[in-house]
Short mmCIF file of N, CA, C and O in Angstrom, two decimals:
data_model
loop_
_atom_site.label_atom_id
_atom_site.label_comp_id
_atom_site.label_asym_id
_atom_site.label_seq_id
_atom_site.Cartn_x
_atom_site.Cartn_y
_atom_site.Cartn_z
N UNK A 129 7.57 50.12 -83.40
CA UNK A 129 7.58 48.68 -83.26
C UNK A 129 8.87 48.27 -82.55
O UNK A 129 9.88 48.87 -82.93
N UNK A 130 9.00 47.53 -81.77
CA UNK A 130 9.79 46.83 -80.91
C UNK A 130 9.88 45.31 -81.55
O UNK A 130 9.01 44.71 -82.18
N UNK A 131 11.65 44.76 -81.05
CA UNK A 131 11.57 43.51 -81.71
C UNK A 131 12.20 42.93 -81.00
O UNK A 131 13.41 43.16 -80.95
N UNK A 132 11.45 41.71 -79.97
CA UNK A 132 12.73 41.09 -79.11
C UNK A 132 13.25 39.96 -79.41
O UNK A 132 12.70 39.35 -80.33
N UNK A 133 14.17 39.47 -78.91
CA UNK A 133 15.24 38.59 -79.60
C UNK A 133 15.65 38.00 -78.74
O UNK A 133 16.31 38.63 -77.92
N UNK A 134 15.42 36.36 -78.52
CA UNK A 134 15.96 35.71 -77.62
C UNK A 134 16.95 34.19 -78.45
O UNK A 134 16.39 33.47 -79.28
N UNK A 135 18.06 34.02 -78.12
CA UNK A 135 18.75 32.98 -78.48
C UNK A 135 18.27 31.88 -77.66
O UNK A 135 18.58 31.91 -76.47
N UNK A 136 17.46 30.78 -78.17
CA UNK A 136 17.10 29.67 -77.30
C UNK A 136 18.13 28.27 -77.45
O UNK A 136 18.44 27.91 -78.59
N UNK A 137 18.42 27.84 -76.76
CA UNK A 137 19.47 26.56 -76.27
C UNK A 137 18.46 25.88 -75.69
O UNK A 137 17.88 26.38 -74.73
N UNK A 138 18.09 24.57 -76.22
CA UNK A 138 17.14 23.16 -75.69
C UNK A 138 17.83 22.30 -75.20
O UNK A 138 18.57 21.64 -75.93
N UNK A 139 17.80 22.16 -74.26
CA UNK A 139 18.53 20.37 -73.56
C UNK A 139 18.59 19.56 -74.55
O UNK A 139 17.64 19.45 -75.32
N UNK A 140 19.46 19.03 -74.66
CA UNK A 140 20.20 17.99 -75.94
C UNK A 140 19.46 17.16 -75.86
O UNK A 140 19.07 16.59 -74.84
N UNK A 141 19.09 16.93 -77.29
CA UNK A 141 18.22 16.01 -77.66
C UNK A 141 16.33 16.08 -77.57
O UNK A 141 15.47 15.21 -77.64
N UNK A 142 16.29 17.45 -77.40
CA UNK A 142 15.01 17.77 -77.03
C UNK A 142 14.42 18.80 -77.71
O UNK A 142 13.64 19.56 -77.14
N UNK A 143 14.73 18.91 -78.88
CA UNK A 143 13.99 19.90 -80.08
C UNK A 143 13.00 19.52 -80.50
O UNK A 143 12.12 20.32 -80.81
N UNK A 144 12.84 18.05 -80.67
CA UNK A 144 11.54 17.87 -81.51
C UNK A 144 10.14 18.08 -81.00
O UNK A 144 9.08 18.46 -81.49
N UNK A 145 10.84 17.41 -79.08
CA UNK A 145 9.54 17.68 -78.09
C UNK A 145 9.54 19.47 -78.05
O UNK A 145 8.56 20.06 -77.58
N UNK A 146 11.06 20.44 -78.76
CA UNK A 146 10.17 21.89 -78.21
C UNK A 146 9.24 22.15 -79.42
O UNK A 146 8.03 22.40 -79.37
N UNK A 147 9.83 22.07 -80.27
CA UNK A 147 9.07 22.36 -81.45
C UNK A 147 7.36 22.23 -81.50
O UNK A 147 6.53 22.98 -82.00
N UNK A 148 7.20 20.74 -80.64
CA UNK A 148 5.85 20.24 -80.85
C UNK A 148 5.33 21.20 -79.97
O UNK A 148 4.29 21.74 -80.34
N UNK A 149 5.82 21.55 -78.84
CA UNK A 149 5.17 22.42 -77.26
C UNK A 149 4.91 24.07 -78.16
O UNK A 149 3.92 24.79 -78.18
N UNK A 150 6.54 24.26 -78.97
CA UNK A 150 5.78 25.74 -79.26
C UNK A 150 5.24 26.00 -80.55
O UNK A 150 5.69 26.95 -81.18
N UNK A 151 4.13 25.14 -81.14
CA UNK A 151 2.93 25.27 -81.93
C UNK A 151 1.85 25.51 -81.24
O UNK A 151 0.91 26.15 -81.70
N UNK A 152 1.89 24.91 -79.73
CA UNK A 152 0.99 25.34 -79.15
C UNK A 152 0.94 26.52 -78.46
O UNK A 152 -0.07 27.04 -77.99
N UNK A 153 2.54 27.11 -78.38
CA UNK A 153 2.72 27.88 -77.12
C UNK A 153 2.43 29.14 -78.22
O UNK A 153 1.61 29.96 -77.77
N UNK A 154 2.92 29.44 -79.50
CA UNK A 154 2.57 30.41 -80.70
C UNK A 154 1.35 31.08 -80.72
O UNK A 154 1.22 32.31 -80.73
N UNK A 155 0.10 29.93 -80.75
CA UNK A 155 -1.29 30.51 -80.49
C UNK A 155 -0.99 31.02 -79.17
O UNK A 155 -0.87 32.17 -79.58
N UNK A 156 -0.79 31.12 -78.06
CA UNK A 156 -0.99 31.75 -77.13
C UNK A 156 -0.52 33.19 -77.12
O UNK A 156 -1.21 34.19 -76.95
N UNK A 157 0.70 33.11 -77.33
CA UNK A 157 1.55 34.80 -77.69
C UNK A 157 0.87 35.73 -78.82
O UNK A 157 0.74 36.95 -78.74
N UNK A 158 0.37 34.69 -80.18
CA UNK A 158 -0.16 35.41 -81.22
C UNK A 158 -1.49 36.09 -80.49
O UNK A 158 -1.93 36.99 -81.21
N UNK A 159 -2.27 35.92 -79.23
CA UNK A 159 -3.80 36.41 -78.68
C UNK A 159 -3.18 37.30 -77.70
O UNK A 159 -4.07 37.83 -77.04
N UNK A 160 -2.01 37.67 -77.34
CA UNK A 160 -1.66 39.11 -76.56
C UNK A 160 -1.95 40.33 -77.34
O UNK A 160 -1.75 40.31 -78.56
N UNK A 161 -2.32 41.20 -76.87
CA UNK A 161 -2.60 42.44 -76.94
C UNK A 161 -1.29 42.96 -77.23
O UNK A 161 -0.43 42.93 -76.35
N UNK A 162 -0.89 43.71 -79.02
CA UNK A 162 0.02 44.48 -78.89
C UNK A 162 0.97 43.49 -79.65
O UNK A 162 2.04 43.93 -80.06
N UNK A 163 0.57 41.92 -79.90
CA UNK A 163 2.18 40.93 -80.72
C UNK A 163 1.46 41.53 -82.23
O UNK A 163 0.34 41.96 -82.51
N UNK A 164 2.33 41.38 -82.77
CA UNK A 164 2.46 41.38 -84.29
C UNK A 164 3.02 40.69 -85.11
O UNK A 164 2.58 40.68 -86.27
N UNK A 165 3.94 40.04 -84.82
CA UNK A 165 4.62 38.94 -85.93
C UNK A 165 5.41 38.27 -84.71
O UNK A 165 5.63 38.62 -83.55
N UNK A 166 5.80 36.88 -85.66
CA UNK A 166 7.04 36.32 -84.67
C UNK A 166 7.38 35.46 -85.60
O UNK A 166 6.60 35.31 -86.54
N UNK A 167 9.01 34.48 -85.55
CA UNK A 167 9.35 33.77 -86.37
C UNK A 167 10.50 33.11 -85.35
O UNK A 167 11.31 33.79 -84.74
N UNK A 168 10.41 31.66 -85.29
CA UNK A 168 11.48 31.03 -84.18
C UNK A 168 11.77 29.99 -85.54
O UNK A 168 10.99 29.33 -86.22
N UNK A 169 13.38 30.18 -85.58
CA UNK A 169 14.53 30.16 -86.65
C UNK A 169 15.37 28.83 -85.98
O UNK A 169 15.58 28.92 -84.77
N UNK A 170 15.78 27.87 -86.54
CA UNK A 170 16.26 26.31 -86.07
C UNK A 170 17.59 26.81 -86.52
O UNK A 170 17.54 27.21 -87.68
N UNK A 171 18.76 26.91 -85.97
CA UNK A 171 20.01 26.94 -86.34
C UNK A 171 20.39 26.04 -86.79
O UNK A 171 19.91 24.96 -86.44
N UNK A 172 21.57 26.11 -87.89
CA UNK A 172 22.07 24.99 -88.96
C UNK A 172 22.99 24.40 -87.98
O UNK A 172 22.80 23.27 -87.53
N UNK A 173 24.29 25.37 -87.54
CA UNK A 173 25.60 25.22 -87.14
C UNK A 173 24.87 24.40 -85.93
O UNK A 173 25.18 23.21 -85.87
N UNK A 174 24.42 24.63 -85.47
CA UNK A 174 24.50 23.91 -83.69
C UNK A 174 23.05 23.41 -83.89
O UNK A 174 22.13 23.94 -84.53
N UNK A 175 23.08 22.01 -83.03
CA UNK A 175 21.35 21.54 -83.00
C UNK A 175 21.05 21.61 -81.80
O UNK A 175 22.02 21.39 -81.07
N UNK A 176 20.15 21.82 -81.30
CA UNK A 176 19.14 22.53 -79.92
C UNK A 176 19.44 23.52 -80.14
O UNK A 176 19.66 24.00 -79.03
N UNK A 177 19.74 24.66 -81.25
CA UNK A 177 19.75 26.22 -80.76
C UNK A 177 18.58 26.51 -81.82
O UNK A 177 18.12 25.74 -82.67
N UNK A 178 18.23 27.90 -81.53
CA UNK A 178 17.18 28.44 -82.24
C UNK A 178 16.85 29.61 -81.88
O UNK A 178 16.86 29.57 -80.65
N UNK A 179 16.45 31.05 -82.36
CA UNK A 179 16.67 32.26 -82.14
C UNK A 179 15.05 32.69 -82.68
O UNK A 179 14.59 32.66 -83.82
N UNK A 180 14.36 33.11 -81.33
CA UNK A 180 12.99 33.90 -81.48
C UNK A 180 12.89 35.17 -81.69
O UNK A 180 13.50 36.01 -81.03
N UNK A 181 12.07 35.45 -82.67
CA UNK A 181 11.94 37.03 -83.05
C UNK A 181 10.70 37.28 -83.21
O UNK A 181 10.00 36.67 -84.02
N UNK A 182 10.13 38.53 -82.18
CA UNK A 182 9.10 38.48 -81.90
C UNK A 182 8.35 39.91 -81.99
O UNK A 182 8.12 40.39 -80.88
N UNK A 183 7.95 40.65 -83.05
CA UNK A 183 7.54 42.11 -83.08
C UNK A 183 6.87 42.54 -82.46
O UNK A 183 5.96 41.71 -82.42
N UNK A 184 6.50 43.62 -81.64
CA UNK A 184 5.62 44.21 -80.59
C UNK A 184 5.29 45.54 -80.95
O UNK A 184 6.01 46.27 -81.63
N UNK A 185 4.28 45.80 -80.53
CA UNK A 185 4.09 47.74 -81.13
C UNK A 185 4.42 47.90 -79.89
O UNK A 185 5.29 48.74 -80.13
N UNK A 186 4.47 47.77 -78.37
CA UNK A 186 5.79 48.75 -77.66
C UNK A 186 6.28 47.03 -76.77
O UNK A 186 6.09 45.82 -76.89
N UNK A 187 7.06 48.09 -75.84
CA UNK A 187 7.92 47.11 -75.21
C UNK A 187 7.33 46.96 -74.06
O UNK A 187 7.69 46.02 -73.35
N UNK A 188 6.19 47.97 -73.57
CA UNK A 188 5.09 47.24 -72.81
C UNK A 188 4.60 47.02 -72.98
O UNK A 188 3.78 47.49 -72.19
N UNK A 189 3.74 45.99 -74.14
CA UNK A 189 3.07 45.29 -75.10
C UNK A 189 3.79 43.16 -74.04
O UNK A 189 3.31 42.21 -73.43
N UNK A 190 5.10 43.68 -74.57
CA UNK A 190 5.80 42.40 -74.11
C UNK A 190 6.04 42.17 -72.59
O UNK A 190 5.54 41.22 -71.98
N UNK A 191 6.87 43.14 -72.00
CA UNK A 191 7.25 43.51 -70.55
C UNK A 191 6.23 43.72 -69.79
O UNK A 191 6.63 43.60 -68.63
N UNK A 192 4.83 44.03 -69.80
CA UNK A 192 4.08 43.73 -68.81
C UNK A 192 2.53 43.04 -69.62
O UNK A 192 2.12 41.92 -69.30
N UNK A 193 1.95 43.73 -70.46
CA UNK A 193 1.01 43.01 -71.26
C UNK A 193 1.04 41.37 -71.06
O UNK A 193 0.21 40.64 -70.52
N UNK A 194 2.22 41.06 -71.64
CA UNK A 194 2.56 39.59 -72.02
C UNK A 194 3.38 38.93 -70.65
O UNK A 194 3.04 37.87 -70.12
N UNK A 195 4.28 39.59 -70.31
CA UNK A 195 4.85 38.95 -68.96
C UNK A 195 4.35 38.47 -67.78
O UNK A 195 4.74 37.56 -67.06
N UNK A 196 2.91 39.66 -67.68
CA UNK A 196 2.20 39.78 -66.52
C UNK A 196 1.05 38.60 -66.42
O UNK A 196 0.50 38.07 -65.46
N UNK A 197 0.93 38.41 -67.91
CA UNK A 197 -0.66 37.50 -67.61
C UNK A 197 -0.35 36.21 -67.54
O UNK A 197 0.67 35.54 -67.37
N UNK A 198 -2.20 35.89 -67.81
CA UNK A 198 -2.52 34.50 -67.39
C UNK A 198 -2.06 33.67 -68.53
O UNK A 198 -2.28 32.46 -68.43
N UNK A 199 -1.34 34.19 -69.83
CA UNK A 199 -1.19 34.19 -71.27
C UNK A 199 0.38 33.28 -71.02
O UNK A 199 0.62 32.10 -71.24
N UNK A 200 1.16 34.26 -70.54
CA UNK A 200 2.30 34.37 -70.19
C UNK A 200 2.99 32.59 -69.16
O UNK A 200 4.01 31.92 -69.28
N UNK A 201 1.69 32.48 -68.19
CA UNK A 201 1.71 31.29 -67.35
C UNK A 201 1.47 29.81 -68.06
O UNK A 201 1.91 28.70 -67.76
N UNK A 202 0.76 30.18 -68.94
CA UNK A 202 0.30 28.76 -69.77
C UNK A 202 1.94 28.94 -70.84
O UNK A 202 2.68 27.97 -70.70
N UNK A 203 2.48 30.09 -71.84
CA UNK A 203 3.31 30.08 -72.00
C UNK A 203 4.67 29.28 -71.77
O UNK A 203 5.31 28.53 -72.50
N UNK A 204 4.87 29.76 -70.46
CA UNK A 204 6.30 29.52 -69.53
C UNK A 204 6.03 28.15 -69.41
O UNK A 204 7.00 27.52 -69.83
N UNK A 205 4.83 27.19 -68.89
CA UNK A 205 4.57 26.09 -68.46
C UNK A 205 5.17 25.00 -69.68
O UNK A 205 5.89 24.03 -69.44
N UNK A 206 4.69 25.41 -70.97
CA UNK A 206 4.88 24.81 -72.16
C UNK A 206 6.30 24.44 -72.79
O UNK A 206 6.56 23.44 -73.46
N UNK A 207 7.48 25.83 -72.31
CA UNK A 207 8.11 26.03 -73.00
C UNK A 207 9.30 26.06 -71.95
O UNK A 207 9.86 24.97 -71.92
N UNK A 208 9.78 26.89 -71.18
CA UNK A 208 10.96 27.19 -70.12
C UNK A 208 11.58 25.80 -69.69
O UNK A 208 12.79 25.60 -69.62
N UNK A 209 10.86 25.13 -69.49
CA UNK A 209 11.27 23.64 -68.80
C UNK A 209 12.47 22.87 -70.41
O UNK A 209 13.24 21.97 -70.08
N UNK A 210 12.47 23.20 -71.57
CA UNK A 210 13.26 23.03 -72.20
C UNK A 210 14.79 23.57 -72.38
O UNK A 210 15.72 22.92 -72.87
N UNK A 211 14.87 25.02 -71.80
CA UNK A 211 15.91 26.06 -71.72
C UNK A 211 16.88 25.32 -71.20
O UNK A 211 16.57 24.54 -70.31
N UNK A 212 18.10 25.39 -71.58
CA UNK A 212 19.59 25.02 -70.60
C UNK A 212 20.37 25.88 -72.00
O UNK A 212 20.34 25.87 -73.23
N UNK A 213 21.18 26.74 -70.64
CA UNK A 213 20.83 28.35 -69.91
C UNK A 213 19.50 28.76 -70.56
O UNK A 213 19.01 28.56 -71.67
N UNK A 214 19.06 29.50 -69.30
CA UNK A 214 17.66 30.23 -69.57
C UNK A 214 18.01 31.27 -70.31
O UNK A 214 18.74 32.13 -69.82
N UNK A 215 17.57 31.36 -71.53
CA UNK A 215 17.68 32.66 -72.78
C UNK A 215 17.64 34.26 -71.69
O UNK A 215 17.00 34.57 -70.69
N UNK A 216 18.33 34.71 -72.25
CA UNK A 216 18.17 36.26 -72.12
C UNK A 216 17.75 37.03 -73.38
O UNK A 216 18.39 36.79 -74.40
N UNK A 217 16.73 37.94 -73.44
CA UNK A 217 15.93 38.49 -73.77
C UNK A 217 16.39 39.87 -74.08
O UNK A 217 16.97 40.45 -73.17
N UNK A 218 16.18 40.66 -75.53
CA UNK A 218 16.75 41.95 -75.87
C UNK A 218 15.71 42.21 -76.34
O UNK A 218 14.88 41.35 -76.66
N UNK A 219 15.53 43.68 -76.51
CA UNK A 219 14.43 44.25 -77.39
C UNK A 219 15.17 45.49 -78.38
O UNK A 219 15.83 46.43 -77.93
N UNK A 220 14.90 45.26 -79.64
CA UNK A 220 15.46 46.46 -80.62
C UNK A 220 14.04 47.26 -81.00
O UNK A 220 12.84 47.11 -80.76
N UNK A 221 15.10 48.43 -81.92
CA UNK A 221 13.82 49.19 -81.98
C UNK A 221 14.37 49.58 -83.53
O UNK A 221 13.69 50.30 -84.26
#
């Protein structure tokens, strides 16, 4: 199992609109081939931050499975347009 980990930063003042976008964007990732769990965590200390954790049985499950599709496009559409800096992305094992 693979577990990637992204620290998300929302444009100030714009959590509540991400929050609402990724209930929808959740069902989409939960119907990839290969997700297994996920849990996106609201930080206390700082507001607009929040840290996604997302289990995969491999890391090409995420890196091309999920990156590559049509899954991935409805995804990004929902959600990226909130980012300031665009998260960077780790995977543990």
């Amino acid at each position: 199992m693979i577990l990637e980990v992204a620290i998300l930063n929302i444009k100030k003042g714009l959590s509540e609109d991400f929050e609402k976008s990724f209930q929808e964007a959740q069902r989409i990732i939960s119907s990839v081939k290969g997700y297994i769990s996920h849990e996106l965590k609201k930080c206390i200390e700082q507001d607009d931050k929040y840290i996604l954790l997302v289990n995969w049985k491999t890391i090409e499950n995420h890196e091309i499975g999920f990156r590559k599709s049509n899954a991935y496009q409805e995804w990004k559409a929902l959600l990226h347009h909130f980012y300031e800096p665009f998260p960077v992305v780790e995977h543990y094992k």
